[in-house]
Amino acid sequence: MATAEASGSRAPGRDFADAFLPEDNALRVARELAAEAEVTPISPSTGATLALLAAATSARAVVEVGTGTGVSALWLLRGMRPDGALTTIDTDAENQRIARRLFAEAGHAPSRTRLITGLALDVLPRLADGAYDLLFLDGDPADHAACVAAAPRLLRPGGVLALNGALAGGRAADPANQDRDVVVVRELVRSFRDDDGWQPALLPVGDGLLCAVVV
Ligand SMILES: C[S@@+](CC[C@H](N)C(=O)[O-])C[C@H]1O[C@@H](n2cnc3c(N)ncnc32)[C@H](O)[C@@H]1O
């Protein structure tokens, strides 16, 4: 069974959904610089969903893995409380420098963002217990399972985890696809269904966004 994304076409309504909330100049520049830096930013509809999750949780403290050039961070900041702070982790200091400049150009005070350069699995253990409203994972897919394992310690009760790439470019929907990376993401997503500690939903926005509330 070929999926829309696997066959190169776009699911009906995808462009319409991506255009639903316009992106501002900082987001447009962040996308252009992501293309130059060869990092893949989240889709606009994924961004709108992240802003919604941040607003719905009245997020004051958010952690992101995978800063890139700042597209997802700018969306998260849009939904967070004005006094909230985003901690964003990436191994690439140059891209974080770009993101920091764009946060300032978008009008966010320096106190609203904490950029940490390093490996997610080195940094997450240093972050405080139960201190975060929202954790967004968009780093190395090989680290996703370990980052998910760290999430219950980091999130407050009722906090939300969001994992990008949960449909593996649409390939996860094809049961015949047994590629190693696809199997890993499929099993990780399914593990949420079998865990009473999470209330999950798999949203078909962008590359797939697995959202789960700590219960
Ligand atoms: C898909 S891009 C993130 C895009 C970004 N979220 C956005 O929407 O603009 C993935 C990022 O994860 C970073 N990365 C890769 N491995 C990492 C790791 N082990 N720890 C932290 N960041 C990592 C890469 O440098 C890259 O910037």
Coordinates of N, CA and C and ligand atoms in Angstrom, one line a residue:
M1 N 0.8 -1.2 0.0 CA 0.0 0.0 0.0 C 0.9 1.3 0.0
A2 N 0.9 2.0 -1.1 CA 1.7 3.2 -1.1 C 1.0 4.3 -0.4
T3 N 1.7 5.1 0.4 CA 1.2 6.2 1.1 C 1.4 7.4 0.3
A4 N 0.6 8.5 0.6 CA 0.7 9.7 -0.2 C 2.1 10.3 -0.2
E5 N 2.8 10.3 1.0 CA 4.1 10.8 1.1 C 5.1 9.9 0.4
A6 N 4.9 8.5 0.6 CA 5.9 7.6 0.0 C 5.9 7.7 -1.5
S7 N 4.7 8.0 -2.1 CA 4.6 8.1 -3.5 C 5.0 9.4 -4.0
G8 N 5.3 10.3 -3.2 CA 5.8 11.7 -3.6 C 4.6 12.7 -3.7
S9 N 3.4 12.2 -3.6 CA 2.3 13.2 -3.6 C 2.0 13.7 -2.2
R10 N 1.1 14.7 -2.1 CA 0.8 15.2 -0.8 C -0.6 14.8 -0.4
A11 N -0.8 14.5 0.9 CA -2.2 14.1 1.3 C -3.1 15.3 1.1
P12 N -4.4 15.0 0.7 CA -5.3 16.1 0.4 C -5.5 16.9 1.7
G13 N -5.5 18.3 1.5 CA -5.7 19.1 2.6 C -4.4 19.6 3.3
R14 N -3.3 18.9 3.0 CA -2.0 19.2 3.7 C -1.6 20.6 3.4
D15 N -1.6 21.1 2.1 CA -1.2 22.5 1.8 C -2.2 23.5 2.5
F16 N -3.5 23.1 2.5 CA -4.5 24.0 3.0 C -4.2 24.2 4.6
A17 N -3.9 23.0 5.2 CA -3.6 23.1 6.7 C -2.3 23.8 6.9
D18 N -1.3 23.7 6.1 CA -0.1 24.3 6.3 C -0.2 25.9 6.1
A19 N -1.2 26.3 5.3 CA -1.3 27.7 5.1 C -2.3 28.3 6.1
F20 N -2.9 27.5 6.9 CA -4.0 28.0 7.8 C -3.6 29.1 8.7
L21 N -2.4 29.0 9.3 CA -1.9 30.1 10.2 C -0.6 30.6 9.5
P22 N -0.6 31.9 9.0 CA 0.5 32.4 8.3 C 1.8 32.5 9.2
E23 N 2.9 32.3 8.6 CA 4.2 32.4 9.4 C 4.7 33.8 9.2
D24 N 5.3 34.4 10.2 CA 5.8 35.7 10.2 C 7.2 35.7 9.6
N25 N 7.8 36.9 9.5 CA 9.1 37.1 8.8 C 10.2 36.2 9.4
A26 N 10.2 36.2 10.8 CA 11.3 35.4 11.5 C 11.2 34.0 11.1
L27 N 10.0 33.4 11.0 CA 9.8 32.0 10.6 C 10.2 31.8 9.2
R28 N 9.8 32.8 8.3 CA 10.2 32.6 6.9 C 11.7 32.6 6.8
V29 N 12.4 33.5 7.5 CA 13.9 33.5 7.4 C 14.5 32.2 8.0
A30 N 13.9 31.8 9.2 CA 14.4 30.5 9.8 C 14.3 29.4 8.8
R31 N 13.2 29.3 8.0 CA 13.0 28.2 7.0 C 14.1 28.3 5.9
E32 N 14.3 29.6 5.5 CA 15.3 29.7 4.4 C 16.7 29.3 4.9
L33 N 17.0 29.7 6.1 CA 18.3 29.3 6.6 C 18.4 27.9 7.0
A34 N 17.3 27.2 7.3 CA 17.3 25.8 7.5 C 17.7 25.1 6.2
A35 N 17.1 25.6 5.1 CA 17.4 24.9 3.8 C 18.9 25.1 3.5
E36 N 19.5 26.2 3.8 CA 20.9 26.4 3.5 C 21.7 25.5 4.4
A37 N 21.3 25.4 5.7 CA 22.0 24.5 6.6 C 21.7 23.0 6.5
E38 N 20.8 22.7 5.6 CA 20.4 21.3 5.3 C 19.9 20.6 6.5
V39 N 19.1 21.4 7.3 CA 18.3 20.8 8.4 C 16.8 20.9 8.0
T40 N 16.0 19.9 8.4 CA 14.6 19.8 8.0 C 13.8 20.4 9.1
P41 N 13.1 21.6 8.8 CA 12.3 22.1 9.9 C 10.9 21.5 9.9
I42 N 10.2 21.7 11.0 CA 8.9 21.2 11.1 C 8.0 21.9 10.1
S43 N 6.8 21.2 9.8 CA 5.9 21.9 8.8 C 5.1 23.0 9.6
P44 N 4.5 23.9 8.8 CA 3.7 24.9 9.5 C 2.6 24.4 10.3
S45 N 1.9 23.3 9.9 CA 0.8 22.8 10.7 C 1.3 22.1 11.9
T46 N 2.5 21.5 11.9 CA 3.1 21.0 13.1 C 3.5 22.1 14.0
G47 N 4.0 23.2 13.5 CA 4.2 24.4 14.3 C 3.0 24.9 15.0
A48 N 1.9 25.0 14.2 CA 0.6 25.5 14.8 C 0.2 24.5 15.9
T49 N 0.4 23.2 15.7 CA 0.0 22.3 16.8 C 0.9 22.4 18.0
L50 N 2.2 22.7 17.8 CA 3.0 22.9 19.0 C 2.6 24.2 19.8
A51 N 2.3 25.2 19.0 CA 1.8 26.4 19.7 C 0.5 26.2 20.4
L52 N -0.4 25.4 19.8 CA -1.6 25.0 20.5 C -1.3 24.3 21.8
L53 N -0.4 23.3 21.7 CA -0.1 22.5 22.9 C 0.5 23.3 24.0
A54 N 1.4 24.3 23.6 CA 2.0 25.2 24.6 C 0.9 26.1 25.2
A55 N 0.0 26.5 24.4 CA -1.1 27.4 25.0 C -2.0 26.6 25.9
A56 N -2.4 25.4 25.4 CA -3.3 24.6 26.2 C -2.8 24.2 27.5
T57 N -1.4 24.0 27.6 CA -0.8 23.6 28.9 C -0.3 24.9 29.7
S58 N -0.7 26.1 29.2 CA -0.2 27.3 29.8 C 1.3 27.2 30.0
A59 N 2.0 26.8 29.0 CA 3.4 26.4 29.2 C 4.3 27.6 29.6
R60 N 5.0 27.3 30.8 CA 5.9 28.3 31.2 C 7.4 27.8 31.1
A61 N 7.5 26.4 31.1 CA 8.8 25.8 30.9 C 8.7 24.7 29.9
V62 N 9.4 24.8 28.8 CA 9.4 23.9 27.7 C 10.8 23.4 27.4
V63 N 11.0 22.2 27.0 CA 12.3 21.7 26.6 C 12.1 21.2 25.1
E64 N 13.1 21.5 24.3 CA 13.1 21.1 22.9 C 14.4 20.4 22.6
V65 N 14.4 19.2 22.0 CA 15.6 18.6 21.5 C 15.6 18.8 20.0
G66 N 16.6 19.5 19.5 CA 16.7 19.7 18.0 C 16.3 21.2 17.7
T67 N 17.2 22.1 18.0 CA 16.9 23.5 17.7 C 16.8 23.8 16.3
G68 N 17.8 23.2 15.5 CA 17.9 23.6 14.1 C 18.1 25.1 14.0
T69 N 17.5 25.8 13.0 CA 17.6 27.2 12.9 C 16.5 27.9 13.6
G70 N 15.6 27.2 14.3 CA 14.7 27.8 15.2 C 13.2 27.8 14.8
V71 N 12.9 27.1 13.8 CA 11.5 27.1 13.3 C 10.5 26.6 14.4
S72 N 10.8 25.4 14.9 CA 9.9 24.9 15.9 C 9.9 25.7 17.2
A73 N 11.1 26.3 17.5 CA 11.2 27.1 18.7 C 10.3 28.4 18.6
L74 N 10.4 29.0 17.4 CA 9.6 30.2 17.2 C 8.1 29.9 17.4
W75 N 7.6 28.7 16.9 CA 6.2 28.3 17.1 C 5.9 28.1 18.5
L76 N 6.8 27.3 19.2 CA 6.6 27.1 20.7 C 6.5 28.4 21.5
L77 N 7.4 29.3 21.2 CA 7.4 30.6 21.9 C 6.1 31.3 21.6
R78 N 5.5 31.2 20.4 CA 4.2 31.8 20.1 C 3.1 31.4 21.0
G79 N 3.1 30.1 21.4 CA 2.1 29.5 22.3 C 2.3 29.6 23.7
M80 N 3.6 29.8 24.1 CA 3.9 29.8 25.6 C 3.5 31.1 26.3
R81 N 3.4 31.0 27.6 CA 3.1 32.2 28.4 C 4.2 33.2 28.1
P82 N 3.8 34.5 28.2 CA 4.9 35.5 27.9 C 6.0 35.5 28.9
D83 N 5.8 35.0 30.1 CA 6.9 34.9 31.1 C 7.6 33.5 31.0
G84 N 7.3 32.7 30.0 CA 7.8 31.4 29.9 C 9.2 31.3 29.3
A85 N 9.9 30.2 29.6 CA 11.3 30.1 29.0 C 11.4 28.7 28.3
L86 N 12.0 28.8 27.1 CA 12.2 27.6 26.3 C 13.7 27.2 26.4
T87 N 13.9 25.9 26.8 CA 15.3 25.4 26.8 C 15.4 24.5 25.6
T88 N 16.4 24.9 24.7 CA 16.5 24.1 23.4 C 17.9 23.6 23.2
I89 N 18.0 22.3 22.9 CA 19.2 21.6 22.9 C 19.6 21.2 21.4
D90 N 20.8 21.4 21.1 CA 21.3 20.9 19.7 C 22.8 20.7 19.8
T91 N 23.3 19.8 19.0 CA 24.7 19.6 18.9 C 25.4 20.7 18.0
D92 N 24.6 21.4 17.2 CA 25.2 22.3 16.2 C 25.2 23.8 16.7
A93 N 26.3 24.3 17.1 CA 26.4 25.6 17.7 C 26.1 26.7 16.7
E94 N 26.5 26.5 15.4 CA 26.4 27.5 14.4 C 24.9 27.7 14.1
N95 N 24.1 26.6 14.0 CA 22.7 26.8 13.8 C 22.0 27.4 15.0
Q96 N 22.5 27.1 16.2 CA 21.9 27.7 17.4 C 22.2 29.3 17.4
R97 N 23.4 29.6 16.8 CA 23.7 31.1 16.8 C 22.7 31.8 15.9
I98 N 22.3 31.1 14.7 CA 21.3 31.7 13.8 C 20.0 31.8 14.6
A99 N 19.6 30.7 15.3 CA 18.3 30.7 16.0 C 18.2 31.8 17.0
R100 N 19.3 32.0 17.8 CA 19.4 33.0 18.8 C 19.1 34.4 18.2
R101 N 19.7 34.7 17.0 CA 19.5 35.9 16.3 C 18.1 36.1 15.9
L102 N 17.5 35.0 15.4 CA 16.1 35.1 14.9 C 15.1 35.3 16.1
F103 N 15.4 34.7 17.3 CA 14.6 34.9 18.4 C 14.6 36.4 18.8
A104 N 15.7 37.0 18.7 CA 15.8 38.4 19.1 C 15.1 39.2 18.0
E105 N 15.3 38.9 16.8 CA 14.6 39.7 15.7 C 13.1 39.5 15.8
A106 N 12.6 38.4 16.3 CA 11.2 38.2 16.5 C 10.6 38.9 17.7
G107 N 11.5 39.5 18.5 CA 11.1 40.3 19.6 C 11.1 39.6 21.0
H108 N 11.7 38.4 21.0 CA 11.7 37.6 22.3 C 12.9 38.1 23.1
A109 N 12.7 38.4 24.4 CA 13.8 38.8 25.3 C 14.7 37.6 25.5
P110 N 16.0 37.9 25.7 CA 17.0 36.8 25.9 C 16.5 35.8 27.1
S111 N 15.8 36.3 28.1 CA 15.4 35.5 29.2 C 14.4 34.4 28.8
R112 N 13.8 34.5 27.6 CA 12.8 33.6 27.2 C 13.4 32.3 26.6
T113 N 14.7 32.3 26.3 CA 15.3 31.1 25.7 C 16.6 30.8 26.3
R114 N 16.9 29.5 26.5 CA 18.1 29.0 27.0 C 18.6 28.0 26.0
L115 N 19.6 28.3 25.2 CA 20.2 27.4 24.2 C 21.3 26.6 24.8
I116 N 21.2 25.3 24.7 CA 22.3 24.5 25.3 C 22.9 23.7 24.1
T117 N 24.2 23.8 23.9 CA 24.9 23.1 22.9 C 25.4 21.7 23.4
G118 N 24.9 20.6 22.9 CA 25.4 19.3 23.4 C 24.5 18.2 22.9
L119 N 24.8 17.0 23.3 CA 24.0 15.9 23.0 C 22.8 15.8 23.9
A120 N 21.7 15.5 23.3 CA 20.4 15.4 24.1 C 20.6 14.5 25.3
L121 N 21.2 13.3 25.0 CA 21.3 12.3 26.1 C 22.3 12.7 27.2
D122 N 23.2 13.7 26.9 CA 24.0 14.3 28.0 C 23.3 15.4 28.8
V123 N 22.5 16.1 28.0 CA 21.9 17.3 28.7 C 20.6 17.0 29.4
L124 N 19.7 16.1 28.9 CA 18.5 15.9 29.6 C 18.6 15.4 31.0
P125 N 19.6 14.5 31.3 CA 19.7 14.1 32.7 C 20.1 15.2 33.7
R126 N 20.6 16.4 33.1 CA 21.0 17.5 34.0 C 19.8 18.4 34.3
L127 N 18.7 18.2 33.6 CA 17.5 19.1 33.8 C 16.7 18.7 35.0
A128 N 15.9 19.6 35.5 CA 15.2 19.4 36.8 C 14.1 18.5 36.7
D129 N 13.8 17.7 37.8 CA 12.6 16.8 37.8 C 11.3 17.6 37.8
G130 N 10.4 17.1 37.1 CA 9.0 17.5 37.1 C 8.8 19.0 36.8
A131 N 9.8 19.6 36.1 CA 9.8 21.1 36.0 C 9.2 21.6 34.7
Y132 N 8.9 20.7 33.8 CA 8.5 21.1 32.4 C 7.1 20.8 32.1
D133 N 6.5 21.7 31.4 CA 5.1 21.5 30.9 C 5.0 20.8 29.6
L134 N 6.1 20.9 28.8 CA 6.0 20.3 27.4 C 7.5 20.0 27.0
L135 N 7.6 18.8 26.4 CA 8.9 18.3 25.9 C 8.7 18.0 24.4
F136 N 9.4 18.7 23.5 CA 9.3 18.4 22.1 C 10.6 17.7 21.6
L137 N 10.4 16.6 20.9 CA 11.6 15.8 20.5 C 11.7 15.9 18.9
D138 N 12.8 16.5 18.4 CA 13.0 16.6 17.0 C 14.5 16.5 16.7
G139 N 15.2 15.6 17.5 CA 16.6 15.5 17.3 C 17.0 14.3 16.5
D140 N 18.0 13.5 16.9 CA 18.4 12.3 16.2 C 17.3 11.2 16.5
P141 N 16.7 10.7 15.4 CA 15.7 9.6 15.7 C 16.3 8.4 16.5
A142 N 17.6 8.2 16.4 CA 18.2 7.1 17.1 C 18.1 7.3 18.7
D143 N 17.9 8.6 19.1 CA 17.8 8.9 20.5 C 16.4 9.0 21.0
H144 N 15.4 8.9 20.1 CA 14.0 9.1 20.5 C 13.6 8.3 21.7
A145 N 13.9 7.0 21.6 CA 13.5 6.1 22.7 C 14.0 6.5 24.0
A146 N 15.3 6.8 24.0 CA 16.0 7.2 25.3 C 15.4 8.5 25.8
C147 N 15.1 9.4 24.9 CA 14.5 10.7 25.3 C 13.1 10.5 25.8
V148 N 12.3 9.6 25.2 CA 11.0 9.3 25.7 C 11.1 8.7 27.1
A149 N 12.1 7.9 27.3 CA 12.3 7.2 28.6 C 12.5 8.3 29.7
A150 N 13.2 9.4 29.3 CA 13.5 10.5 30.2 C 12.3 11.4 30.5
A151 N 11.3 11.3 29.6 CA 10.2 12.3 29.7 C 9.4 12.3 31.0
P152 N 9.0 11.1 31.5 CA 8.2 11.1 32.8 C 8.9 11.8 33.9
R153 N 10.2 11.7 34.0 CA 10.9 12.4 35.1 C 10.9 13.9 34.9
L154 N 11.0 14.4 33.6 CA 11.1 15.8 33.4 C 9.8 16.5 33.4
L155 N 8.7 15.8 33.0 CA 7.4 16.5 32.9 C 6.7 16.6 34.2
R156 N 5.9 17.7 34.4 CA 5.0 17.7 35.5 C 3.8 16.8 35.3
P157 N 3.0 16.4 36.3 CA 1.8 15.7 36.0 C 0.9 16.5 35.1
G158 N 0.4 15.9 34.0 CA -0.4 16.6 33.0 C 0.5 17.2 32.0
G159 N 1.8 17.1 32.1 CA 2.7 17.6 31.0 C 2.6 16.8 29.8
V160 N 3.0 17.4 28.7 CA 2.8 16.8 27.3 C 4.2 16.5 26.7
L161 N 4.2 15.4 26.0 CA 5.4 15.0 25.2 C 4.9 15.1 23.7
A162 N 5.7 15.7 22.8 CA 5.4 15.7 21.4 C 6.6 15.2 20.7
L163 N 6.5 14.2 19.8 CA 7.6 13.6 19.1 C 7.3 13.7 17.6
N164 N 8.2 14.5 16.9 CA 8.1 14.7 15.5 C 8.7 13.5 14.7
G165 N 8.1 13.2 13.5 CA 8.6 12.1 12.7 C 8.0 10.8 13.0
A166 N 6.8 10.9 13.7 CA 6.2 9.6 14.1 C 5.6 8.8 13.0
L167 N 5.5 9.4 11.8 CA 5.0 8.6 10.7 C 6.2 8.2 9.7
A168 N 7.4 8.6 10.1 CA 8.6 8.2 9.3 C 8.4 8.6 7.8
G169 N 8.0 9.8 7.5 CA 7.8 10.2 6.2 C 6.6 9.5 5.5
G170 N 5.7 9.0 6.3 CA 4.5 8.2 5.7 C 4.8 6.7 5.6
R171 N 6.1 6.3 5.8 CA 6.5 4.9 5.6 C 6.0 4.1 6.7
A172 N 5.8 4.7 7.9 CA 5.3 3.9 9.1 C 3.9 3.3 8.8
A173 N 3.1 3.9 7.9 CA 1.8 3.5 7.7 C 1.7 2.2 6.8
D174 N 2.8 1.9 6.2 CA 2.9 0.7 5.3 C 3.4 -0.5 6.0
P175 N 2.5 -1.5 6.4 CA 3.0 -2.6 7.2 C 4.0 -3.4 6.5
A176 N 4.1 -3.3 5.1 CA 5.1 -4.1 4.4 C 6.5 -3.5 4.5
N177 N 6.6 -2.3 5.0 CA 7.9 -1.6 5.1 C 8.5 -2.1 6.4
Q178 N 9.6 -2.8 6.3 CA 10.3 -3.3 7.5 C 11.7 -2.7 7.6
D179 N 11.9 -1.6 7.0 CA 13.2 -0.9 7.1 C 13.4 -0.7 8.6
R180 N 14.7 -0.8 9.0 CA 15.0 -0.7 10.4 C 14.5 0.6 11.1
D181 N 14.8 1.7 10.4 CA 14.4 3.0 11.0 C 12.8 3.1 11.2
V182 N 12.1 2.5 10.2 CA 10.7 2.5 10.2 C 10.1 1.6 11.3
V183 N 10.7 0.4 11.4 CA 10.3 -0.5 12.5 C 10.5 0.1 13.9
V184 N 11.6 0.8 14.0 CA 11.9 1.4 15.3 C 10.9 2.5 15.7
V185 N 10.6 3.4 14.7 CA 9.6 4.4 15.1 C 8.2 3.8 15.3
R186 N 7.9 2.8 14.5 CA 6.5 2.2 14.6 C 6.4 1.5 16.0
E187 N 7.5 0.9 16.4 CA 7.4 0.2 17.7 C 7.4 1.3 18.9
L188 N 8.1 2.3 18.7 CA 8.1 3.4 19.7 C 6.7 4.0 19.8
V189 N 6.1 4.3 18.7 CA 4.8 4.9 18.7 C 3.8 3.9 19.4
R190 N 3.9 2.6 19.0 CA 2.9 1.7 19.6 C 3.1 1.5 21.1
S191 N 4.4 1.7 21.5 CA 4.6 1.5 23.0 C 3.8 2.4 23.8
F192 N 3.4 3.6 23.3 CA 2.6 4.5 24.0 C 1.2 3.9 24.3
R193 N 0.7 3.1 23.3 CA -0.7 2.6 23.5 C -0.7 1.6 24.6
D194 N 0.4 0.9 24.9 CA 0.4 -0.1 25.9 C 0.9 0.3 27.2
D195 N 1.1 1.6 27.4 CA 1.6 2.2 28.6 C 0.6 3.0 29.3
D196 N 0.1 2.6 30.5 CA -0.9 3.3 31.2 C -0.5 4.6 31.7
G197 N 0.8 4.9 31.7 CA 1.3 6.2 32.1 C 1.1 7.3 31.1
W198 N 0.7 7.0 29.9 CA 0.5 8.0 28.9 C -0.9 8.0 28.4
Q199 N -1.5 9.2 28.0 CA -2.7 9.3 27.2 C -2.2 9.8 25.8
P200 N -2.1 8.9 24.8 CA -1.5 9.4 23.6 C -2.5 9.6 22.4
A201 N -2.0 10.4 21.4 CA -2.7 10.5 20.1 C -1.6 10.6 19.1
L202 N -1.9 10.0 17.9 CA -0.9 10.1 16.8 C -1.6 11.0 15.8
L203 N -1.0 12.2 15.6 CA -1.6 13.2 14.7 C -0.9 13.2 13.3
P204 N -1.7 13.1 12.2 CA -1.1 13.1 10.9 C -0.8 14.5 10.4
V205 N -0.1 15.3 11.2 CA 0.4 16.6 10.7 C 1.8 16.5 10.4
G206 N 2.3 17.2 9.3 CA 3.7 17.1 8.9 C 4.1 15.7 8.8
D207 N 5.2 15.4 9.4 CA 5.8 14.1 9.3 C 5.3 13.1 10.4
G208 N 4.1 13.5 11.0 CA 3.5 12.7 12.1 C 4.0 13.3 13.4
L209 N 3.0 13.6 14.3 CA 3.3 14.1 15.6 C 2.6 13.2 16.6
L210 N 3.5 12.5 17.4 CA 2.9 11.7 18.5 C 2.9 12.6 19.7
C211 N 1.6 12.8 20.2 CA 1.5 13.6 21.4 C 1.0 12.7 22.5
A212 N 1.5 12.9 23.7 CA 1.0 12.1 24.9 C 1.1 12.9 26.1
V213 N 0.1 12.8 27.0 CA 0.0 13.5 28.2 C 0.4 12.5 29.3
V214 N 1.2 12.9 30.3 CA 1.6 12.1 31.4 C 0.4 12.0 32.3
V215 N -0.1 10.8 32.6 CA -1.3 10.6 33.5 C -0.9 10.0 34.8
Ligands
LIG1 C1 15.2 18.0 12.2 S1 16.4 19.1 12.8 C2 15.5 20.1 13.9 C3 14.7 21.1 13.3 C4 14.0 22.1 14.2 N1 13.2 21.4 15.2 C5 13.1 23.0 13.4 O1 11.9 22.8 13.3 O2 13.6 24.0 12.9 C6 17.3 18.0 13.9 C7 18.4 18.7 14.7 O3 18.8 17.8 15.7 C8 20.2 18.0 16.0 N2 20.7 16.8 16.6 C9 21.1 15.7 15.9 N3 21.6 14.8 16.8 C10 21.4 15.4 18.1 C11 21.7 14.9 19.4 N4 22.2 13.7 19.6 N5 21.4 15.8 20.4 C12 20.9 17.0 20.2 N6 20.6 17.5 18.9 C13 20.9 16.7 17.9 C14 20.8 18.4 14.6 O4 21.9 19.2 14.7 C15 19.6 19.2 14.0 O5 19.8 20.6 14.1

